[in-house]
Coordinates of C-alpha atoms and ligand atoms in Angstrom, one line a residue:
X1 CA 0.9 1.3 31.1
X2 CA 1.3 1.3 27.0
X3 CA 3.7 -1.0 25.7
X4 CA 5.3 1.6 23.3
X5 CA 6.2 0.0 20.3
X6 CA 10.4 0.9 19.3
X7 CA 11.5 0.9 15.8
X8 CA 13.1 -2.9 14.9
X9 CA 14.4 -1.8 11.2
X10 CA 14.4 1.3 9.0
X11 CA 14.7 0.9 5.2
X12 CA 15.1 3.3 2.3
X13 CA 14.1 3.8 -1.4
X14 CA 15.5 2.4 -4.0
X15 CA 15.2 3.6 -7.6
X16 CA 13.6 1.0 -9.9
X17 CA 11.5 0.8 -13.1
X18 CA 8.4 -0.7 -13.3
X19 CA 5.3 -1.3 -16.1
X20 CA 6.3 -0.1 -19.6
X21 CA 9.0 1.9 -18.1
X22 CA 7.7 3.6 -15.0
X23 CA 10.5 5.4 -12.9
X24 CA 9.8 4.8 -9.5
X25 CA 11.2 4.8 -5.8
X26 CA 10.5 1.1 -4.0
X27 CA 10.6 1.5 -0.4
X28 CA 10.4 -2.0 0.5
X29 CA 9.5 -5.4 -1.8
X30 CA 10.4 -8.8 -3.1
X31 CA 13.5 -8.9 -1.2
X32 CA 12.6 -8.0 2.0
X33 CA 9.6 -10.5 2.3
X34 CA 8.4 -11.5 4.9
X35 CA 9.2 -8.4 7.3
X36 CA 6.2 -6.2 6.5
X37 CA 3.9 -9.4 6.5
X38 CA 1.2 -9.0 5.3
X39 CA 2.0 -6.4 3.3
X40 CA 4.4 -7.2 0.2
X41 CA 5.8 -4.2 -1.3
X42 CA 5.3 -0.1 -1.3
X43 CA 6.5 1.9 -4.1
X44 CA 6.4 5.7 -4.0
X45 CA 6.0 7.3 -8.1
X46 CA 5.6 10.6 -7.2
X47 CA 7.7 12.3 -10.0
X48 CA 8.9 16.0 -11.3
X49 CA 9.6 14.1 -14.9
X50 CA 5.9 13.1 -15.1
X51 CA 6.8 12.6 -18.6
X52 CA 9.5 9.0 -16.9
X53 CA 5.2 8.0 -16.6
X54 CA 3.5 8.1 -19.4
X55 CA 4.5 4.6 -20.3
X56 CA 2.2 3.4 -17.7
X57 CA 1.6 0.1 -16.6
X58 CA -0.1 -1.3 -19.9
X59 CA -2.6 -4.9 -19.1
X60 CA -1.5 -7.3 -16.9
X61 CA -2.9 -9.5 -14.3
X62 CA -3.0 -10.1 -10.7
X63 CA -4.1 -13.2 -8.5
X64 CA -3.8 -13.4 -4.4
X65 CA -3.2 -10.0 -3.4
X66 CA -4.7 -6.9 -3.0
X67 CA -3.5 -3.2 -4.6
X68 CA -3.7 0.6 -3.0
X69 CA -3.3 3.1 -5.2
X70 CA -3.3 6.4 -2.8
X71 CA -3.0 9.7 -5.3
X72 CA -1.4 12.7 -4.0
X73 CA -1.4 14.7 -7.7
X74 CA -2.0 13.8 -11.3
X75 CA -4.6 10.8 -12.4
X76 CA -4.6 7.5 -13.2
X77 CA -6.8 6.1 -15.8
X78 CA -7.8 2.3 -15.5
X79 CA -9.8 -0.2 -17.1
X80 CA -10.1 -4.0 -16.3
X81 CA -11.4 -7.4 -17.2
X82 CA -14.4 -7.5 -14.8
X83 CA -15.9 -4.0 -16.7
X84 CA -14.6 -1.2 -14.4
X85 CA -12.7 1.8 -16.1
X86 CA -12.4 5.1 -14.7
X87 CA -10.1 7.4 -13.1
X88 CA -9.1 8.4 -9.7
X89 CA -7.4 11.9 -9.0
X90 CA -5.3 13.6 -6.4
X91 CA -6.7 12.1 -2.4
X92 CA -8.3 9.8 -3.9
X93 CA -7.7 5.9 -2.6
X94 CA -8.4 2.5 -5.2
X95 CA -8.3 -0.9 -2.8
X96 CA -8.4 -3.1 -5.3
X97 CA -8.8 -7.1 -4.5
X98 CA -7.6 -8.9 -7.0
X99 CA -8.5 -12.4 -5.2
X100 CA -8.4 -15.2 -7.9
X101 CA -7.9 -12.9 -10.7
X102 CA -8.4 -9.4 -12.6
X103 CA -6.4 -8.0 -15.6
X104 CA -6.4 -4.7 -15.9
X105 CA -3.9 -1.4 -16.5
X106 CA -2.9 1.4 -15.0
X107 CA -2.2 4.4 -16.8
X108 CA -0.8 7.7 -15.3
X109 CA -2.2 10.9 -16.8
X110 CA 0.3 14.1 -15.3
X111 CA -2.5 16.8 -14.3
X112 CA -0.6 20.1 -14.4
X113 CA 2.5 19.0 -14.9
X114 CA 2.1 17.5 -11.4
X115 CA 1.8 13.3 -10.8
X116 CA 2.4 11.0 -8.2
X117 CA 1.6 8.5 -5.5
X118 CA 1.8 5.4 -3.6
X119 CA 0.8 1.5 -4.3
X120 CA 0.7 -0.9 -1.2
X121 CA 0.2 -4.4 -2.4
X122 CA -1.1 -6.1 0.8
X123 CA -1.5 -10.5 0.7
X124 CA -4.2 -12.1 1.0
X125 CA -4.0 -15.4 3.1
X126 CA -4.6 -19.0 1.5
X127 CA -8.5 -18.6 2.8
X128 CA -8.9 -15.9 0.1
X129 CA -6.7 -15.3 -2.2
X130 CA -9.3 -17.1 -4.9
X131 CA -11.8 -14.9 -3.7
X132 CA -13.6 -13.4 -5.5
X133 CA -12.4 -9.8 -7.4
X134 CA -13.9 -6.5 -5.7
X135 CA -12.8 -2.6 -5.5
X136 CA -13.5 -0.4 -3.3
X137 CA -12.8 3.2 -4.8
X138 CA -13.3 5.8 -2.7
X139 CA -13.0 9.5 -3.6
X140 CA -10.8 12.0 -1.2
X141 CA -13.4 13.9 -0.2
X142 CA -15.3 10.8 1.5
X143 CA -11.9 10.2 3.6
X144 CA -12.9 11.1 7.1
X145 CA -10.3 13.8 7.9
X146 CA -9.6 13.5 12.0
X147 CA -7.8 16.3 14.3
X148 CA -7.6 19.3 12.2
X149 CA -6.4 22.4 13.7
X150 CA -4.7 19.7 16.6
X151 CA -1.2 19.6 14.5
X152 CA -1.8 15.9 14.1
X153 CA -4.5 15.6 11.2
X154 CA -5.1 12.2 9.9
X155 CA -6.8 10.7 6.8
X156 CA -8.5 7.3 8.0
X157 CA -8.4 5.1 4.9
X158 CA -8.7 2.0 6.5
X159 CA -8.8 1.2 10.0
X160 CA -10.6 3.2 13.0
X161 CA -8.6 6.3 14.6
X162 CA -10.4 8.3 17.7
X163 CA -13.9 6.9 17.1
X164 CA -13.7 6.9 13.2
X165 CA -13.8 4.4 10.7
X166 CA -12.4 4.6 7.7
X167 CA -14.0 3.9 4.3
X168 CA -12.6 1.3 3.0
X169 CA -13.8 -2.1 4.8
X170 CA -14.0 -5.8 5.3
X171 CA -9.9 -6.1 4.8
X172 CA -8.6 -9.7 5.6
X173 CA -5.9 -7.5 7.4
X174 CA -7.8 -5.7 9.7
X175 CA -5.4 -2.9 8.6
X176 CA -5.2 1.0 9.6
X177 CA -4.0 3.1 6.7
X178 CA -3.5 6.7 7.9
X179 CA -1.7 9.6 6.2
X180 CA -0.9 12.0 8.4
X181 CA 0.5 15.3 8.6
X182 CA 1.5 17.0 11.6
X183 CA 2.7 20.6 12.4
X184 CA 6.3 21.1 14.1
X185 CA 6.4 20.3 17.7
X186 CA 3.4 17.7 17.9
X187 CA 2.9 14.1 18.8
X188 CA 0.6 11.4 17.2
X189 CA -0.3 8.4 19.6
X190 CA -2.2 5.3 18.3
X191 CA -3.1 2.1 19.8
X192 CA -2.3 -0.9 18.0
X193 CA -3.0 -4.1 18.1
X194 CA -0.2 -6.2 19.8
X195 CA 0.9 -8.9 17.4
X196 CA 0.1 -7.0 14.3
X197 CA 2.9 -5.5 11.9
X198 CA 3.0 -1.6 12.1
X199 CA 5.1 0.6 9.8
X200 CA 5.2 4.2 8.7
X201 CA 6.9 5.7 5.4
X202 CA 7.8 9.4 5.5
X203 CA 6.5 11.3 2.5
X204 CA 7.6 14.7 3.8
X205 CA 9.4 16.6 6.7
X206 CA 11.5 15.0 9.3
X207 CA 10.4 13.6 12.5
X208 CA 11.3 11.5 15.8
X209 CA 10.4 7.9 15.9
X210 CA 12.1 6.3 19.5
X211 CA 15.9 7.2 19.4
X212 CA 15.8 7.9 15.8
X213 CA 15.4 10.9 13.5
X214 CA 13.9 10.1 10.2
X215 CA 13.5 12.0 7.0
X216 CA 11.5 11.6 3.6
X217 CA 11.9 8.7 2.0
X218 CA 12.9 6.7 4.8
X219 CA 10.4 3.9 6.2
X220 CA 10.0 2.6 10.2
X221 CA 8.7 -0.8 10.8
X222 CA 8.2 -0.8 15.0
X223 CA 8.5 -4.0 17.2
X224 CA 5.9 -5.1 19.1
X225 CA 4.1 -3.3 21.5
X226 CA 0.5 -1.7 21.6
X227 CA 1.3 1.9 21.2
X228 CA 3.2 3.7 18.5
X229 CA 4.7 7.4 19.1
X230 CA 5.8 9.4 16.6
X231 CA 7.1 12.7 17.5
X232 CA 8.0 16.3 14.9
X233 CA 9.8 18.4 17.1
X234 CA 12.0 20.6 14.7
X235 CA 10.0 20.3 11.9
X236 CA 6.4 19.5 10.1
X237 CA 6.1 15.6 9.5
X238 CA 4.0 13.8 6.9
X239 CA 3.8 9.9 6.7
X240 CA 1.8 6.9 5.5
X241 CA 1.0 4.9 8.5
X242 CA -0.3 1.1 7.6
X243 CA -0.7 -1.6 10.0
X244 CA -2.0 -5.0 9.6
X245 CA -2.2 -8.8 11.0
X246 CA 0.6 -10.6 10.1
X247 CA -0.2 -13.5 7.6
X248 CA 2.7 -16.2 8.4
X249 CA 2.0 -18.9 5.1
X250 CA 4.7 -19.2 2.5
X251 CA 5.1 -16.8 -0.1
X252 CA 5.6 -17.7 -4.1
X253 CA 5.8 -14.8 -5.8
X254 CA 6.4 -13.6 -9.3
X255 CA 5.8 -10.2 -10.6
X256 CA 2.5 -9.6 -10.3
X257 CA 1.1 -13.1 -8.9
X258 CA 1.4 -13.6 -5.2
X259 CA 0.3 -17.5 -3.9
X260 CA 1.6 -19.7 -1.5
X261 CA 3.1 -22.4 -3.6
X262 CA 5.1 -22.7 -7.1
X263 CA 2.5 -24.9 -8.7
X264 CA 0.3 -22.4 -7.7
X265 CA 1.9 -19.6 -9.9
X266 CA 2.4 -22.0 -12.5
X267 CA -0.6 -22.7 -13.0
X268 CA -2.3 -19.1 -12.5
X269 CA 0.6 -18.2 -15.6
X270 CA -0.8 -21.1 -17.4
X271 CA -4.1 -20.1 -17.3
X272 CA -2.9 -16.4 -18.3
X273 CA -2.0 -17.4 -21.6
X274 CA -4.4 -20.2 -22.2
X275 CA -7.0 -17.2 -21.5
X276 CA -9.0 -19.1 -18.5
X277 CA -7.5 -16.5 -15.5
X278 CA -10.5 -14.4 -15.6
X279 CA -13.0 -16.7 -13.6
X280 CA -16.8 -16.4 -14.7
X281 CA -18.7 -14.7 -12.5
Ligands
LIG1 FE1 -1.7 -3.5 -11.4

């Protein structure tokens, strides 16, 4: 018999501002480290005031994490210190490691009046986090869509669901990252792994997780246990599902820098304006 995970915590948006002035809805973060080990921080910029965007999030760098921009409408225009620039559009997905460093900005572009998505920073352990800088964009029409027409369709970005891997690989995490939509009155089932941290954030609809009912906005991390059910009885449910193996090190953090010690991000900020964070390559 399943174990079937129940939900430990639930935790909502808050309203922040990020960047140059970015408007934004963090679901979890800074303060609630480290109970979505080893992810670090979700915030949700979907937007009807595309306009509280256009500030952006103008060059800065990162060291010993990794960033997942998932697009649901608009773009967002980047450039960076290792040569990539481009764009990424609506379904598309950026998995960015930044490893021992990149600098690079982000800047939103409203695309019909319409822009928004979602950034997951997840850690890197103390093995990697100088590793070195890779991306992994992937565009949405190479995201393996699984059980359409079954009321439970699901976009594998990461991670393996009924016999399908997802794109993006070779994570430290081992993480799934779904999005899924389901019609009223279905049921998603997925195996995790027992040990590994499991959460889903609500982007739209209402649906039952255990005992609870949970709306938009709202975000379940489960206990332990190597099954997750998530039901949608009254209504259609959409959610970011992430899981991921738990990192356990200690955490020194500041804005955009993520290590395991204070020297550490000392000296990563040192190097940041002495102009030697960028490592040869
Ligand atoms: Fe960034």
């Amino acid at each position: 018999m399943p174990q079937i995970r129940e939900v430990a915590r639930v935790v909502e948006v808050r309203e922040t501002v990020e960047g140059a002035g970015v408007r934004l809805r963090r679901v979890f973060g800074h303060r609630d480290v480290p109970l979505f080990d080893p992810f670090l921080m979700l915030d949700d910029f979907r937007s009807d005031r595309p306009e509280d965007h256009l500030a952006g999030f103008p060059w800065h760098p990162h060291r010993g994490i990794e960033t997942v921009t998932i697009m649901l409408d608009g773009r967002v225009e980047h450039g960076d210190s290792i040569g990539n620039a481009g764009s990424i559009g609506a379904g598309d997905v950026q998995w960015m490691t930044a490893g021992s460093g990149i600098v690079h900005q982000e800047m939103p572009k409203p695309v019909d009046g319409k822009m928004g998505g979602f950034q997951l920073w997840v850690n890197l352990p103390r093995s990697h986090k100088m590793m070195e800088p890779r991306y992994q964009e992937i565009r949405a029409a190479d995201i393996p869509v699984v059980g359409e027409g079954t009321g439970v369709t699901v976009r594998v970005i990461a991670g393996r669901r009924e016999g399908i891997v997802g794109p993006v690989r070779e994570i430290v995490a081992e993480p799934d990252v779904f999005d899924v939509t389901m019609a009223p009155g279905a049921v998603f089932v997925h195996g995790v792994r027992p040990g590994h941290t499991v959460s889903a954030y609500i982007i739209g609809g209402s649906g039952r997780f255990g005992a609870l009912d949970l709306r938009e906005y709202q975000c379940a991390l489960f206990g332990d246990g190597d099954e997750v059910r998530i039901g949608s009885p009254l209504s259609s449910l959409r959610f970011l599902f992430f899981s991921g193996r738990p990192i356990r090190e200690p955490i020194a953090w500041s804005g955009p820098i993520v290590m395991n010690t204070r020297e550490e991000l000392e000296e990563a900020f040192r190097e940041y304006r002495e102009g030697t964070f960028v490592r040869a390559r």
